[in-house]
Amino acid sequence: MKKFTIYLLFCLPLSLSTSCMDEFLDQPAQGQMTEDDFLENSSSVSSLTNSIYTTYREGSAWETIGSWIGDLCSDNALRGSSLSDGGGTIFNNGVNQFQNMSGLNGSSDFLNWLWNNAYTGIGRANTALKAIREFDGIDPHQKEILEGEARFNRAWFYFSVLKHWGKGPIVPLETLTGAEMADIAIANRTTLYDSIMADLEAGLLMPDKEEASQWYPTSWYGRAHWGSAMGLMAKVLLYRAADEPERANEYYTRIVSIVKEMELSDDSYGLEPLSILFSKSGEYGSESVFEIGAASFMTSDGAYQGWQVVGVRSDPNWGWGFVAPSLNLVQSYEPGDNRKENDIIYGRTTAFSGMEQTPSVIDGTTIVGSYIADDPASASNGFPNRFTRKGYQPRPVTGGNENYGGNIRLMRWAEVLLIGAEAAVQCGDAKASEWYNAVRARAGLGEKEATLENIWEEKRIELSMERDRYFDLVRIDKIRPGYFAARVWAKIQSEQAGLELMKELGIATESTFLPLPTTSPVETPKNYVLPIPNEQILLMNNLEQNPYY
């Protein structure tokens, strides 16, 4: 048999030294095994595929803030915490850069982590693919399944690159020298789309949920399956329709076909009760299209620290309180929408809340948050002292707050239905109303006409604080210019109006102010993408900063 090296760990360089040029995507393994040592059976090959999934929940607490950029750069969220924390009231510092779309540049640590994370996942997928293709001691169908799984995950990470930066290198399977990697070509949007779609077509060879139990000892739990590839393909095509309007109807028609096929599949996708949707009992339910498992152990292995980032701050001390629901989001729920109480946790009212809040009671605990009783206008109070309930994890947590074990729901059936509804409106398919109103009915709302505007707003509420709103605003703005800027400006206006109310109520002082711009900060097309990390530009000869940054 041919010999090759198995790279058990894959990471990108983090320093700017000259030696990094030889390390980019080509670092020596921190642990190496030969084929004879490692690939003794199909389970060993499978473990390489399994390693890809750890990428979704890796990183320190600060690093995982980067994964919440999809909320911070939108109308859904504020930076959270308190104004005296993480940059003070200077809105071009730290996370405030994303909240206000101001001061963003290639020096952002959060963006560099996101880039590293995406290409770590891509590298792990490539390592698995190389092993799968070169090892012949495996059932042919299992080989197809494992390849489909690796290629699906690679597509997911390349889609992240496309959404954040609009371009990036496509890394080959063959081993390249550091100099060759530094000189690699940079793929544009079209090339990235083509690569992603090719990987997703291969991903359709994955088993469905039922068949997965024949190939995996723990069923499909925590890994991609056939429906994952179908769902992501529908989403990618929706984005591509906005980027390539000349072929949009072709893409919309295919999306509708995909959702219809998923609807009739043996996977029996469905909408679960809101009360369990983001609970432990709701993990891997009928709504799950792509879900990453996480678990609390005495060490951080298996955990997702991102839940600490958004957890309730101070009282009780469940997290840091970063990335908080905006006042505009709170006010956008329709009367009678049952999602509201399942989406948002309220602390005590502070000068920065913008509304009078009744503290939530979660599992018998009254939420106070960051609150100074004798000085609610202090900068140490919560801004806005609200939190996302979708990130709440039951107590106690083994090993502490950084060890949260709640699963990461990356794609749900409700999202697929709304993707399908939008595409159906665009191509005149009658399914639009059925899919759109199914999501509304689960929320306790009556039927409405399935227009694009209504579907966009429904999608905002249904997927609130699920880290995707910014990218959807960019996509919509390409169809309806001005939409992105108007929505972010509406967020700012809501916060300013809320501050005036707090002043009228005597909770805020006349000198109280918010770290928000005075006009909409969105610039298009500049803000359709984010700045490319400077460290990556230094490592690659052909990678240039995105325009206007």
Coordinates of C-alpha atoms in Angstrom, one line a residue:
M1 CA 0.0 0.0 0.0
K2 CA 1.0 3.6 -0.5
K3 CA 2.4 5.4 2.5
F4 CA 1.1 8.8 3.5
T5 CA 1.0 11.0 6.6
I6 CA -2.1 11.5 8.6
Y7 CA -2.3 15.0 10.0
L8 CA -4.3 14.7 13.3
L9 CA -4.2 18.4 14.0
F10 CA -4.6 21.2 11.5
C11 CA -4.0 24.8 12.4
L12 CA -3.1 28.0 10.7
P13 CA -0.2 30.3 11.8
L14 CA -0.9 33.1 14.2
S15 CA 2.3 35.1 14.1
L16 CA 3.8 37.3 11.5
S17 CA 7.3 36.0 11.4
T18 CA 9.0 35.2 8.1
S19 CA 9.0 31.5 9.0
C20 CA 5.2 31.6 8.9
M21 CA 5.4 31.6 5.1
D22 CA 6.5 28.0 5.2
E23 CA 3.8 27.1 7.7
F24 CA 0.6 28.3 6.0
L25 CA -1.7 25.3 5.6
D26 CA 1.4 23.1 5.6
Q27 CA 2.5 22.7 9.2
P28 CA 4.1 19.6 10.4
A29 CA 1.6 17.4 12.3
Q30 CA 1.9 17.7 16.1
G31 CA 1.3 14.0 16.1
Q32 CA 2.0 11.8 13.0
M33 CA 1.2 8.3 12.2
T34 CA 1.8 6.2 9.1
E35 CA -0.9 4.3 7.3
D36 CA 0.2 1.1 9.0
D37 CA 0.0 2.7 12.4
F38 CA -3.3 4.4 11.9
L39 CA -5.4 3.1 9.1
E40 CA -5.9 -0.4 10.3
N41 CA -9.7 -0.4 9.7
S42 CA -12.5 1.8 8.5
S43 CA -13.1 3.2 12.0
S44 CA -9.7 4.8 11.8
V45 CA -10.5 6.5 8.6
S46 CA -13.8 7.6 10.0
S47 CA -12.1 9.3 12.9
L48 CA -10.4 11.7 10.5
T49 CA -13.8 12.7 9.3
N50 CA -15.0 13.0 12.9
S51 CA -12.2 15.5 13.7
I52 CA -13.7 18.0 11.3
Y53 CA -16.6 18.6 13.6
T54 CA -14.5 19.8 16.5
T55 CA -13.7 22.9 14.4
Y56 CA -17.2 24.3 14.8
R57 CA -16.9 24.6 18.6
E58 CA -13.2 25.4 19.0
G59 CA -11.6 28.6 20.3
S60 CA -11.3 30.5 23.5
A61 CA -14.2 32.6 24.8
W62 CA -12.8 35.8 23.1
E63 CA -12.4 33.9 19.9
T64 CA -15.9 32.6 19.8
I65 CA -17.2 36.2 20.0
G66 CA -16.2 36.3 16.3
S67 CA -18.9 33.7 15.6
W68 CA -21.5 36.2 16.7
I69 CA -20.6 38.8 14.1
G70 CA -23.7 37.7 12.1
D71 CA -25.8 39.3 14.8
L72 CA -23.6 42.2 15.9
C73 CA -23.4 43.7 12.3
S74 CA -27.2 43.6 12.0
D75 CA -30.3 45.2 13.5
N76 CA -30.8 42.3 15.9
A77 CA -28.1 42.9 18.4
L78 CA -26.1 45.3 20.6
R79 CA -22.6 44.6 21.9
G80 CA -24.0 43.8 25.4
S81 CA -22.1 43.5 28.6
S82 CA -21.8 47.0 30.2
L83 CA -20.5 50.3 28.8
S84 CA -17.5 50.1 31.2
D85 CA -16.4 46.8 29.8
G86 CA -14.6 45.8 26.6
G87 CA -13.8 49.2 25.1
G88 CA -15.9 51.6 27.2
T89 CA -18.0 54.1 25.3
I90 CA -15.6 54.4 22.3
F91 CA -17.6 52.8 19.6
N92 CA -14.7 51.9 17.3
N93 CA -13.1 49.6 19.9
G94 CA -13.4 45.8 20.1
V95 CA -16.9 44.4 19.6
N96 CA -18.3 48.0 19.1
Q97 CA -16.7 48.0 15.7
F98 CA -19.2 45.3 14.6
Q99 CA -22.2 46.8 16.4
N100 CA -21.7 50.1 14.6
M101 CA -20.0 49.0 11.4
S102 CA -17.4 51.6 12.2
G103 CA -13.6 51.4 12.6
L104 CA -13.5 48.0 11.0
N105 CA -10.1 47.0 9.5
G106 CA -7.8 44.1 8.9
S107 CA -6.3 44.2 12.4
S108 CA -9.4 42.7 14.0
D109 CA -8.5 39.6 16.1
F110 CA -12.0 38.4 15.8
L111 CA -11.9 38.3 12.0
N112 CA -8.5 36.6 12.0
W113 CA -9.8 33.9 14.3
L114 CA -12.8 33.4 11.9
W115 CA -10.5 33.1 8.9
N116 CA -8.2 30.6 10.8
N117 CA -11.2 28.6 12.0
A118 CA -12.6 28.3 8.4
Y119 CA -9.4 27.2 6.9
T120 CA -8.7 24.8 9.8
G121 CA -12.0 23.1 9.0
I122 CA -11.1 23.1 5.3
G123 CA -7.7 21.6 6.1
R124 CA -9.2 18.9 8.2
A125 CA -11.6 18.0 5.5
N126 CA -8.8 17.8 2.9
T127 CA -6.8 15.6 5.2
A128 CA -9.8 13.3 5.6
L129 CA -10.5 13.3 1.9
K130 CA -6.9 12.3 1.1
A131 CA -7.0 9.4 3.5
I132 CA -10.4 8.2 2.3
R133 CA -9.3 8.2 -1.3
E134 CA -5.9 6.5 -0.8
F135 CA -7.0 3.8 1.7
D136 CA -8.5 0.8 0.0
G137 CA -9.5 -1.2 3.1
I138 CA -12.9 0.2 3.3
D139 CA -16.4 -0.7 2.0
P140 CA -17.0 1.3 -1.2
H141 CA -20.3 2.7 -0.1
Q142 CA -18.8 3.7 3.3
K143 CA -16.1 5.4 1.3
E144 CA -18.7 7.4 -0.6
I145 CA -20.4 8.3 2.6
L146 CA -17.2 9.5 4.3
E147 CA -16.2 11.5 1.3
G148 CA -19.6 13.1 1.1
E149 CA -19.4 14.0 4.8
A150 CA -15.9 15.6 4.4
R151 CA -17.0 17.5 1.3
F152 CA -20.1 18.8 3.0
N153 CA -18.1 20.2 5.8
R154 CA -15.6 21.7 3.5
A155 CA -18.5 23.4 1.6
W156 CA -19.8 24.8 4.9
F157 CA -16.4 26.4 5.7
Y158 CA -15.9 27.7 2.2
F159 CA -19.4 29.2 2.4
S160 CA -18.3 31.0 5.6
V161 CA -15.3 32.4 3.7
L162 CA -17.6 33.6 0.9
K163 CA -20.1 35.3 3.2
H164 CA -17.5 37.0 5.3
W165 CA -14.9 38.1 2.7
G166 CA -16.3 37.3 -0.8
K167 CA -13.0 35.6 -1.8
G168 CA -10.3 33.3 -0.6
P169 CA -7.9 30.6 -1.6
I170 CA -9.2 27.1 -2.6
V171 CA -6.7 24.7 -1.0
P172 CA -5.7 21.7 -3.0
L173 CA -5.4 18.2 -1.6
E174 CA -1.9 17.7 -2.7
T175 CA 0.9 18.7 -0.4
L176 CA 2.5 22.0 -1.4
T177 CA 5.6 23.8 -0.1
G178 CA 5.2 26.9 2.0
A179 CA 6.3 29.0 -1.0
E180 CA 3.7 27.3 -3.2
M181 CA 1.0 27.9 -0.7
A182 CA 2.0 31.5 -0.4
D183 CA 1.6 31.9 -4.1
I184 CA -1.7 30.2 -4.3
A185 CA -4.5 31.8 -6.5
I186 CA -7.4 33.6 -4.8
A187 CA -10.8 32.4 -5.8
N188 CA -13.5 35.0 -6.5
R189 CA -17.2 34.6 -5.6
T190 CA -18.1 32.7 -8.8
T191 CA -15.3 30.2 -8.3
L192 CA -16.1 29.7 -4.6
Y193 CA -19.8 29.1 -5.5
D194 CA -18.8 26.5 -8.1
S195 CA -16.5 24.7 -5.6
I196 CA -19.1 24.8 -2.8
M197 CA -21.8 23.4 -5.1
A198 CA -19.6 20.6 -6.4
D199 CA -18.8 19.6 -2.8
L200 CA -22.5 19.7 -1.9
E201 CA -23.4 17.5 -4.8
A202 CA -20.9 15.0 -3.4
G203 CA -22.5 15.5 0.0
L204 CA -25.8 14.1 -1.3
L205 CA -24.1 10.7 -1.1
M206 CA -24.3 10.9 2.7
P207 CA -27.1 8.7 4.3
D208 CA -30.3 10.1 5.5
K209 CA -31.0 10.0 9.2
E210 CA -32.5 6.5 9.1
E211 CA -29.8 5.0 7.1
A212 CA -27.1 6.6 9.2
S213 CA -27.7 4.2 12.0
Q214 CA -26.3 1.4 9.7
W215 CA -23.0 3.2 9.3
Y216 CA -22.4 5.1 12.6
P217 CA -22.4 3.6 16.1
T218 CA -24.3 6.7 17.4
S219 CA -26.7 7.2 14.6
W220 CA -26.6 10.6 12.8
Y221 CA -26.3 12.6 16.0
G222 CA -23.7 15.4 15.8
R223 CA -22.8 14.9 12.1
A224 CA -24.1 15.9 8.7
H225 CA -26.5 13.7 6.7
W226 CA -28.2 13.9 3.3
G227 CA -30.7 16.5 4.5
S228 CA -27.8 18.7 5.7
A229 CA -26.4 18.8 2.2
M230 CA -29.8 19.5 0.7
G231 CA -30.5 22.3 3.2
L232 CA -27.2 24.0 2.7
M233 CA -27.5 23.7 -1.1
A234 CA -30.8 25.6 -0.9
K235 CA -29.2 28.3 1.2
V236 CA -26.2 28.7 -1.1
L237 CA -28.4 28.9 -4.1
L238 CA -30.5 31.7 -2.5
Y239 CA -27.3 33.7 -1.9
R240 CA -26.1 32.9 -5.4
A241 CA -29.4 34.2 -6.9
A242 CA -28.7 37.6 -5.3
D243 CA -25.2 37.6 -6.7
E244 CA -26.1 36.3 -10.2
P245 CA -29.5 37.8 -11.0
E246 CA -29.3 36.7 -14.6
R247 CA -29.7 33.1 -13.4
A248 CA -31.8 33.8 -10.4
N249 CA -35.0 32.1 -11.6
E250 CA -33.0 28.9 -12.3
Y251 CA -31.7 28.9 -8.8
Y252 CA -35.1 29.7 -7.2
T253 CA -36.7 26.9 -9.1
R254 CA -34.1 24.4 -7.9
I255 CA -34.5 25.6 -4.3
V256 CA -38.2 24.9 -4.4
S257 CA -37.5 21.5 -5.8
I258 CA -35.0 20.8 -3.0
V259 CA -37.3 21.8 -0.3
K260 CA -40.2 19.7 -1.7
E261 CA -37.9 16.7 -1.9
M262 CA -36.8 17.2 1.7
E263 CA -40.4 17.6 2.8
L264 CA -41.3 14.2 1.3
S265 CA -38.1 12.4 2.5
D266 CA -37.9 9.6 5.1
D267 CA -36.2 12.0 7.5
S268 CA -39.6 13.4 8.4
Y269 CA -38.5 16.9 9.1
G270 CA -40.9 19.0 11.2
L271 CA -41.4 22.0 13.4
E272 CA -41.0 21.2 17.1
P273 CA -42.7 22.9 20.0
L274 CA -41.0 26.2 20.9
S275 CA -40.7 25.1 24.6
I276 CA -38.2 22.4 23.7
L277 CA -36.6 23.8 20.6
F278 CA -33.4 25.0 22.2
S279 CA -33.5 22.8 25.3
K280 CA -31.5 19.6 26.0
S281 CA -34.6 17.6 25.3
G282 CA -34.9 19.2 21.9
E283 CA -31.5 18.2 20.7
Y284 CA -31.4 16.2 17.5
G285 CA -35.1 16.5 17.0
S286 CA -37.2 16.4 13.9
E287 CA -36.3 20.1 13.2
S288 CA -32.5 19.4 13.1
V289 CA -31.0 19.8 9.7
F290 CA -27.4 20.4 10.8
E291 CA -26.5 20.3 14.5
I292 CA -23.1 20.1 16.3
G293 CA -23.0 18.2 19.5
A294 CA -21.5 19.7 22.6
A295 CA -21.2 18.2 26.1
S296 CA -19.9 19.3 29.6
F297 CA -17.1 17.3 31.1
M298 CA -14.6 18.2 33.9
T299 CA -12.3 19.5 31.2
S300 CA -13.3 21.7 28.2
D301 CA -13.2 18.8 25.8
G302 CA -16.6 18.6 24.1
A303 CA -17.8 22.0 25.3
Y304 CA -18.8 25.2 23.4
Q305 CA -17.6 28.3 25.1
G306 CA -19.7 30.5 22.9
W307 CA -22.6 30.1 25.2
Q308 CA -20.5 31.7 28.0
V309 CA -20.1 34.7 25.7
V310 CA -23.8 35.4 25.5
G311 CA -24.8 34.1 29.0
V312 CA -26.5 36.2 31.7
R313 CA -24.0 38.6 33.2
S314 CA -23.4 39.3 36.9
D315 CA -26.5 38.1 38.7
P316 CA -26.7 35.2 38.2
N317 CA -23.2 34.8 36.8
W318 CA -23.9 32.6 33.9
G319 CA -21.6 34.3 31.3
W320 CA -20.4 37.6 29.9
G321 CA -23.6 39.1 28.5
F322 CA -22.0 40.0 25.1
V323 CA -24.2 40.2 22.0
A324 CA -27.6 41.2 23.4
P325 CA -31.0 41.5 21.7
S326 CA -31.5 45.0 20.5
L327 CA -34.6 47.1 21.4
N328 CA -35.6 47.1 17.8
L329 CA -35.6 43.3 17.8
V330 CA -37.7 43.2 20.9
Q331 CA -40.2 45.6 19.5
S332 CA -40.4 43.8 16.2
Y333 CA -42.3 40.7 17.5
E334 CA -45.9 40.7 16.6
P335 CA -48.5 40.7 19.5
G336 CA -49.1 37.1 20.4
D337 CA -45.8 35.8 19.0
N338 CA -44.9 33.0 21.4
R339 CA -41.3 33.1 20.2
K340 CA -40.6 36.3 22.2
E341 CA -40.5 34.7 25.6
N342 CA -38.5 31.8 24.3
D343 CA -36.0 34.0 22.6
I344 CA -35.2 36.8 25.1
I345 CA -34.2 37.0 28.8
Y346 CA -34.7 40.3 30.6
G347 CA -32.7 41.6 33.5
R348 CA -33.6 44.6 35.7
T349 CA -34.3 47.9 33.9
T350 CA -31.2 50.1 33.5
A351 CA -30.7 53.5 31.8
F352 CA -29.5 51.6 28.8
S353 CA -32.4 49.2 28.4
G354 CA -34.6 51.5 26.4
M355 CA -37.8 50.0 28.0
E356 CA -39.1 49.0 31.3
Q357 CA -38.3 45.4 31.8
T358 CA -39.9 42.7 34.0
P359 CA -37.0 40.4 35.0
S360 CA -37.3 36.9 33.6
V361 CA -37.5 33.9 35.9
I362 CA -35.5 31.0 34.5
D363 CA -35.7 27.6 36.2
G364 CA -36.7 29.4 39.5
T365 CA -33.9 32.0 39.3
T366 CA -34.9 35.7 38.9
I367 CA -32.6 37.4 36.4
V368 CA -31.1 40.7 37.7
G369 CA -28.1 40.9 35.3
S370 CA -25.7 43.8 35.6
Y371 CA -27.6 46.2 37.8
I372 CA -26.6 48.8 40.4
A373 CA -29.7 49.5 42.4
D374 CA -28.8 52.9 43.7
D375 CA -27.3 54.1 40.3
P376 CA -29.1 52.5 37.3
A377 CA -27.4 55.1 35.0
S378 CA -23.9 54.0 35.9
A379 CA -21.8 52.8 33.0
S380 CA -21.4 49.5 35.0
N381 CA -25.0 48.6 34.4
G382 CA -26.1 46.3 31.6
F383 CA -26.3 47.6 28.1
P384 CA -29.1 46.7 27.5
N385 CA -29.3 44.1 30.3
R386 CA -31.0 41.6 28.0
F387 CA -29.8 38.2 26.8
T388 CA -30.6 35.6 24.3
R389 CA -32.4 32.7 25.7
K390 CA -31.3 30.5 22.8
G391 CA -27.9 30.3 24.4
Y392 CA -29.2 29.5 27.9
Q393 CA -27.8 26.2 29.4
P394 CA -29.4 24.5 32.4
R395 CA -27.5 24.6 35.7
P396 CA -25.3 23.3 37.1
V397 CA -22.6 23.2 34.4
T398 CA -19.9 20.7 34.9
G399 CA -16.5 22.4 35.1
G400 CA -17.9 26.0 35.1
N401 CA -19.3 28.5 32.6
E402 CA -16.7 28.0 30.0
N403 CA -17.8 24.3 29.8
Y404 CA -21.3 24.8 28.4
G405 CA -22.5 21.7 26.6
G406 CA -25.5 22.8 24.7
N407 CA -25.6 21.7 21.1
I408 CA -25.1 24.3 18.3
R409 CA -28.1 24.4 15.9
L410 CA -26.5 25.5 12.6
M411 CA -29.5 24.8 10.4
R412 CA -33.1 24.1 11.3
W413 CA -36.2 23.0 9.3
A414 CA -37.8 26.4 9.9
E415 CA -35.0 28.1 8.1
V416 CA -35.3 25.7 5.2
L417 CA -39.0 26.3 4.9
L418 CA -38.5 30.1 4.8
I419 CA -35.7 29.7 2.2
G420 CA -38.2 27.7 0.2
A421 CA -41.0 30.2 0.7
E422 CA -38.8 33.1 -0.6
A423 CA -37.7 31.1 -3.6
A424 CA -41.3 30.0 -4.3
V425 CA -42.5 33.7 -4.2
Q426 CA -39.8 34.5 -6.7
C427 CA -40.7 31.8 -9.1
G428 CA -44.4 31.8 -8.6
D429 CA -44.9 28.5 -6.8
A430 CA -47.9 28.0 -4.6
K431 CA -45.9 26.4 -1.9
A432 CA -44.8 29.8 -0.7
S433 CA -47.8 30.5 1.5
E434 CA -47.9 27.0 3.0
W435 CA -44.2 27.0 4.0
Y436 CA -44.3 30.6 5.3
N437 CA -47.5 30.2 7.3
A438 CA -46.3 26.9 8.8
V439 CA -43.6 28.8 10.6
R440 CA -46.0 31.5 11.7
A441 CA -48.5 28.9 13.0
R442 CA -45.9 27.3 15.2
A443 CA -45.3 30.7 16.7
G444 CA -49.0 31.1 17.5
L445 CA -49.6 33.7 14.7
G446 CA -52.3 33.8 12.1
E447 CA -51.8 33.6 8.3
K448 CA -50.4 36.4 6.3
E449 CA -49.7 36.9 2.7
A450 CA -46.4 35.4 1.6
T451 CA -44.7 38.5 0.2
L452 CA -40.9 38.9 0.1
E453 CA -41.0 41.6 2.8
N454 CA -43.1 39.5 5.1
I455 CA -40.9 36.4 4.6
W456 CA -37.7 38.5 5.2
E457 CA -39.2 39.8 8.5
E458 CA -40.4 36.4 9.5
K459 CA -37.0 35.0 8.9
R460 CA -35.5 37.7 11.0
I461 CA -37.7 36.8 14.0
E462 CA -37.5 33.1 13.6
L463 CA -33.7 33.0 13.4
S464 CA -33.1 35.9 15.7
M465 CA -29.7 35.6 17.6
E466 CA -28.7 32.6 15.5
R467 CA -25.7 34.4 14.0
D468 CA -26.9 34.9 10.4
R469 CA -28.9 38.1 10.2
Y470 CA -26.0 40.3 8.9
F471 CA -25.4 38.0 5.9
D472 CA -29.1 37.9 5.1
L473 CA -29.2 41.7 5.2
V474 CA -26.4 41.9 2.7
R475 CA -28.1 39.3 0.5
I476 CA -31.4 41.2 0.6
D477 CA -29.8 44.5 -0.1
K478 CA -28.5 43.2 -3.4
I479 CA -32.1 42.5 -4.3
R480 CA -33.6 45.6 -2.6
P481 CA -30.9 48.3 -2.4
G482 CA -31.1 50.4 0.7
Y483 CA -32.6 47.6 2.9
F484 CA -29.4 46.9 4.9
A485 CA -28.7 50.6 5.8
A486 CA -32.4 51.2 6.6
R487 CA -32.6 48.3 9.0
V488 CA -29.4 49.2 10.9
W489 CA -30.5 52.8 11.1
A490 CA -33.8 51.6 12.5
K491 CA -31.9 49.8 15.3
I492 CA -30.0 53.0 16.2
Q493 CA -33.2 55.1 16.1
S494 CA -35.0 52.6 18.4
E495 CA -32.1 52.8 20.9
Q496 CA -32.1 56.6 20.9
A497 CA -35.8 56.8 21.4
G498 CA -35.5 54.3 24.2
L499 CA -32.9 56.4 25.9
E500 CA -35.2 59.4 25.8
L501 CA -37.9 57.3 27.5
M502 CA -35.5 56.3 30.2
K503 CA -34.7 60.0 30.7
E504 CA -38.4 60.8 31.0
L505 CA -38.8 58.1 33.6
G506 CA -35.9 59.4 35.6
I507 CA -33.9 56.2 35.1
A508 CA -31.3 57.9 32.9
T509 CA -29.8 61.2 33.5
E510 CA -29.6 64.0 30.9
S511 CA -25.9 63.3 30.4
T512 CA -26.5 59.6 29.6
F513 CA -25.6 58.6 26.1
L514 CA -25.2 55.5 24.0
P515 CA -22.1 54.4 22.0
L516 CA -24.0 54.5 18.7
P517 CA -23.5 56.6 15.6
T518 CA -25.8 59.4 14.7
T519 CA -26.6 58.2 11.2
S520 CA -26.7 54.8 9.6
P521 CA -23.1 53.6 9.4
V522 CA -23.7 51.1 6.6
E523 CA -21.8 51.8 3.4
T524 CA -22.5 49.7 0.3
P525 CA -21.0 47.8 -1.4
K526 CA -18.2 48.2 1.1
N527 CA -20.0 46.5 4.0
Y528 CA -21.2 43.6 1.8
V529 CA -18.0 42.0 3.0
L530 CA -15.7 42.4 5.9
P531 CA -12.0 43.4 5.9
I532 CA -9.6 40.5 5.3
P533 CA -7.2 39.9 8.2
N534 CA -3.9 41.7 7.7
E535 CA -2.0 38.6 8.9
Q536 CA -3.5 36.6 6.1
I537 CA -2.6 39.2 3.5
L538 CA 1.0 39.1 4.7
L539 CA 1.1 35.3 4.2
M540 CA -0.3 35.2 0.7
N541 CA 1.2 37.0 -2.3
N542 CA -2.1 37.2 -4.2
L543 CA -4.5 38.1 -1.5
E544 CA -5.5 41.8 -1.4
Q545 CA -7.6 43.7 1.0
N546 CA -11.3 44.1 0.1
P547 CA -12.1 47.5 -1.5
Y548 CA -12.7 50.5 0.7
Y549 CA -11.0 49.0 3.8

